[in-house]
Amino acid sequence: KMRLQHLNADSSWLISLPSQTRESFTIVVDPWLEGWQIDFWSFFSSQKHGKTHPHVRSLKDLQFDAIYISHEFTDHLHRETLEGADRSIPIFATPWATKKLQQWDLGFRIIEVPLWSNDDHQSTTSMRRLAQRFLPDQQDGWYQSIPNDIGFAYLPTTNWMDAAGGRLHGVSVISCMNSQEAIMYTPHGVP
C-alpha cells in the first residue's frame, strides 16, 4: 500500500511504494530540511523554515532508497540538505535539476527523468530502465536493487505563460506500474 508523509511546511515528502521485488521502496521527494533556501539572490527569494520546522532535521534521520528532485529551485533541490545524505543513494531528477546536480558534483549517482511527450508509448519509465540508460558504465550492478515496477515521468506544461519555460508548473508522475496507482505531484499547481 502506498504511504505518504509530509516532511516540512514546503514540498518535501517521504513516499513508500509497494513493489513486487520488495515490501516497499521509499523515495524522498524534494528534500529541503535544513538551512536557508535562496534562489538567485537573497533579495529576490530567500526563506527558511520558521515556526513550522520540518518533522526531521536531516536526511540521516530517515531510511529511504532513492531521492527524486522535481525542480532545480532551492526549495526542491537544496544542496545543504543533500550534503547530509549517503552518497550510495541514487538521485532521480528532471533535466534541469540533473544539470545543476552535475555542476555541484556531490558524488551521487544521478539519473535523469526524461520529459514525457505525446510520442511516448508508455506513461512512465521504470526506475531500473532509467538507471541502466543513464549510467551504463556502472558495472557493479547496483541498479539491480532498483525496482522495475516503479516508474517516473515528468510532464512539462505547454502553457506559454509559464515564466520558467514549462518547468515551474509541470507535473511529476511516480507510478506503481503493477498496481496501477500513481502520484501526480504538482508543487506549484497546474496552470
Short mmCIF file of C-alpha atoms in Angstrom, two decimals:
data_model
loop_
_atom_site.label_atom_id
_atom_site.label_comp_id
_atom_site.label_asym_id
_atom_site.label_seq_id
_atom_site.Cartn_x
_atom_site.Cartn_y
_atom_site.Cartn_z
CA LYS A 1 0.00 0.00 0.00
CA MET A 2 1.25 3.48 -0.86
CA ARG A 3 2.18 5.71 2.11
CA LEU A 4 2.91 9.45 2.05
CA GLN A 5 4.47 11.54 4.82
CA HIS A 6 4.82 15.31 4.55
CA LEU A 7 8.26 16.24 5.92
CA ASN A 8 8.01 20.04 6.13
CA ALA A 9 5.72 23.00 5.53
CA ASP A 10 7.00 23.24 1.95
CA SER A 11 7.21 20.44 -0.60
CA SER A 12 9.35 17.68 0.93
CA TRP A 13 7.76 14.22 1.06
CA LEU A 14 8.63 10.68 2.07
CA ILE A 15 6.77 8.23 -0.16
CA SER A 16 6.73 4.46 0.30
CA LEU A 17 5.54 2.47 -2.70
CA PRO A 18 4.69 -1.22 -2.99
CA SER A 19 6.93 -3.25 -5.25
CA GLN A 20 6.95 -6.84 -6.48
CA THR A 21 10.64 -7.21 -5.66
CA ARG A 22 10.45 -5.97 -2.06
CA GLU A 23 7.89 -4.97 0.55
CA SER A 24 8.25 -1.27 -0.19
CA PHE A 25 10.56 1.18 -1.91
CA THR A 26 10.88 4.57 -0.22
CA ILE A 27 11.63 7.82 -2.03
CA VAL A 28 12.39 11.23 -0.55
CA VAL A 29 10.89 13.91 -2.81
CA ASP A 30 12.36 17.43 -2.99
CA PRO A 31 14.21 17.41 0.33
CA TRP A 32 14.77 20.78 1.97
CA LEU A 33 15.17 20.10 5.66
CA GLU A 34 17.81 22.48 6.96
CA GLY A 35 19.28 25.91 6.31
CA TRP A 36 18.18 28.78 4.12
CA GLN A 37 16.58 28.48 0.71
CA ILE A 38 17.88 31.17 -1.67
CA ASP A 39 17.10 31.38 -5.38
CA PHE A 40 19.39 33.60 -7.43
CA TRP A 41 19.94 36.44 -4.92
CA SER A 42 18.78 36.73 -1.32
CA PHE A 43 16.79 39.90 -2.04
CA PHE A 44 14.93 38.03 -4.81
CA SER A 45 13.96 34.85 -2.98
CA SER A 46 15.11 33.71 0.44
CA GLN A 47 13.36 31.85 3.22
CA LYS A 48 13.94 29.37 5.98
CA HIS A 49 11.69 27.15 8.00
CA GLY A 50 10.13 29.37 10.64
CA LYS A 51 7.71 28.32 13.32
CA THR A 52 6.78 25.22 11.36
CA HIS A 53 10.01 23.25 11.44
CA PRO A 54 10.45 20.08 9.39
CA HIS A 55 9.47 16.84 11.14
CA VAL A 56 13.04 15.66 10.55
CA ARG A 57 16.16 17.81 10.55
CA SER A 58 18.41 15.78 8.27
CA LEU A 59 18.28 13.04 5.66
CA LYS A 60 20.38 11.00 8.11
CA ASP A 61 17.23 10.75 10.28
CA LEU A 62 15.33 8.88 7.55
CA GLN A 63 15.51 5.45 5.96
CA PHE A 64 14.94 5.60 2.22
CA ASP A 65 16.07 4.06 -1.05
CA ALA A 66 16.17 6.96 -3.53
CA ILE A 67 15.73 10.70 -3.89
CA TYR A 68 13.58 12.42 -6.51
CA ILE A 69 14.13 16.09 -7.43
CA SER A 70 11.33 17.72 -9.43
CA HIS A 71 12.75 21.25 -9.88
CA GLU A 72 16.11 22.99 -9.80
CA PHE A 73 14.86 25.70 -7.41
CA THR A 74 16.41 25.55 -3.93
CA ASP A 75 13.23 24.67 -2.06
CA HIS A 76 13.28 21.41 -4.08
CA LEU A 77 16.99 20.93 -4.82
CA HIS A 78 18.68 22.02 -1.60
CA ARG A 79 22.42 21.49 -1.52
CA GLU A 80 22.86 21.69 2.26
CA THR A 81 20.21 19.02 2.81
CA LEU A 82 21.65 16.73 0.11
CA GLU A 83 25.15 17.03 1.56
CA GLY A 84 23.84 15.11 4.60
CA ALA A 85 22.74 12.10 2.52
CA ASP A 86 24.52 8.81 1.93
CA ARG A 87 26.24 9.04 -1.49
CA SER A 88 25.19 5.49 -2.38
CA ILE A 89 21.54 6.62 -2.57
CA PRO A 90 20.62 7.33 -6.23
CA ILE A 91 19.04 10.64 -7.20
CA PHE A 92 16.39 10.69 -9.93
CA ALA A 93 15.90 14.23 -11.27
CA THR A 94 14.30 16.26 -14.04
CA PRO A 95 16.68 17.52 -16.76
CA TRP A 96 17.08 20.98 -15.19
CA ALA A 97 17.78 19.57 -11.73
CA THR A 98 20.16 16.97 -13.23
CA LYS A 99 22.22 19.74 -14.84
CA LYS A 100 22.56 21.57 -11.50
CA LEU A 101 23.44 18.36 -9.63
CA GLN A 102 26.14 17.57 -12.18
CA GLN A 103 27.61 21.05 -11.74
CA TRP A 104 27.73 20.57 -7.97
CA ASP A 105 29.47 17.17 -8.35
CA LEU A 106 28.48 15.92 -4.88
CA GLY A 107 29.31 12.28 -5.66
CA PHE A 108 25.80 10.86 -6.13
CA ARG A 109 24.60 8.57 -8.90
CA ILE A 110 22.30 10.91 -10.83
CA ILE A 111 19.63 9.53 -13.14
CA GLU A 112 17.74 11.93 -15.39
CA VAL A 113 13.97 11.52 -15.62
CA PRO A 114 13.10 12.35 -19.23
CA LEU A 115 10.35 14.71 -20.27
CA TRP A 116 7.20 12.90 -21.30
CA SER A 117 5.85 13.63 -24.74
CA ASN A 118 2.82 12.61 -26.77
CA ASP A 119 5.12 10.38 -28.84
CA ASP A 120 5.81 8.11 -25.84
CA HIS A 121 4.11 4.73 -25.91
CA GLN A 122 4.04 4.36 -22.15
CA SER A 123 3.20 6.80 -19.41
CA THR A 124 6.23 6.26 -17.19
CA THR A 125 9.67 4.66 -17.49
CA SER A 126 10.78 2.17 -14.87
CA MET A 127 13.40 3.36 -12.42
CA ARG A 128 15.68 0.42 -13.27
CA ARG A 129 15.49 1.13 -17.01
CA LEU A 130 16.34 4.79 -16.36
CA ALA A 131 19.32 3.78 -14.21
CA GLN A 132 20.61 1.43 -16.89
CA ARG A 133 20.14 4.06 -19.61
CA PHE A 134 21.82 6.98 -17.86
CA LEU A 135 24.59 5.11 -16.05
CA PRO A 136 25.51 2.28 -18.45
CA ASP A 137 29.15 2.25 -17.35
CA GLN A 138 28.24 1.21 -13.80
CA GLN A 139 29.44 -2.40 -13.89
CA ASP A 140 28.80 -3.21 -10.22
CA GLY A 141 25.11 -3.95 -10.88
CA TRP A 142 23.96 -1.58 -8.13
CA TYR A 143 20.79 -0.86 -10.08
CA GLN A 144 19.57 -4.44 -9.57
CA SER A 145 18.21 -3.22 -6.22
CA ILE A 146 16.10 -0.60 -8.03
CA PRO A 147 12.56 -1.87 -8.69
CA ASN A 148 11.49 -2.44 -12.26
CA ASP A 149 7.82 -1.86 -11.40
CA ILE A 150 8.06 1.74 -10.14
CA GLY A 151 8.25 4.43 -12.79
CA PHE A 152 8.80 8.14 -13.28
CA ALA A 153 7.72 10.72 -15.82
CA TYR A 154 7.84 14.49 -15.92
CA LEU A 155 5.20 16.33 -17.94
CA PRO A 156 6.18 19.95 -18.60
CA THR A 157 3.39 22.44 -19.07
CA THR A 158 2.59 23.67 -22.52
CA ASN A 159 1.18 26.90 -21.10
CA TRP A 160 3.02 29.72 -22.87
CA MET A 161 2.56 31.93 -19.81
CA ASP A 162 4.79 29.75 -17.59
CA ALA A 163 7.62 32.15 -16.77
CA ALA A 164 10.04 29.27 -16.16
CA GLY A 165 9.68 27.82 -19.65
CA GLY A 166 7.45 24.84 -18.93
CA ARG A 167 9.15 23.60 -15.81
CA LEU A 168 7.55 25.59 -12.97
CA HIS A 169 4.05 24.20 -13.39
CA GLY A 170 4.92 20.77 -14.73
CA VAL A 171 3.68 17.51 -13.26
CA SER A 172 5.83 14.71 -11.85
CA VAL A 173 4.30 11.26 -12.05
CA ILE A 174 5.50 8.46 -9.78
CA SER A 175 3.72 5.22 -10.60
CA CYS A 176 3.40 1.72 -9.23
CA MET A 177 3.19 0.07 -12.61
CA ASN A 178 1.72 -3.25 -11.41
CA SER A 179 -0.93 -1.86 -9.08
CA GLN A 180 -1.90 0.93 -11.49
CA GLU A 181 -1.59 3.53 -8.74
CA ALA A 182 0.22 6.80 -9.31
CA ILE A 183 1.04 10.07 -7.64
CA MET A 184 0.74 13.25 -9.67
CA TYR A 185 2.96 15.71 -7.88
CA THR A 186 2.40 19.39 -8.74
CA PRO A 187 4.10 21.51 -6.04
CA HIS A 188 3.37 24.78 -7.88
CA GLY A 189 -0.10 23.89 -9.09
CA VAL A 190 -1.38 23.37 -12.59
CA PRO A 191 -2.00 26.46 -14.76
#
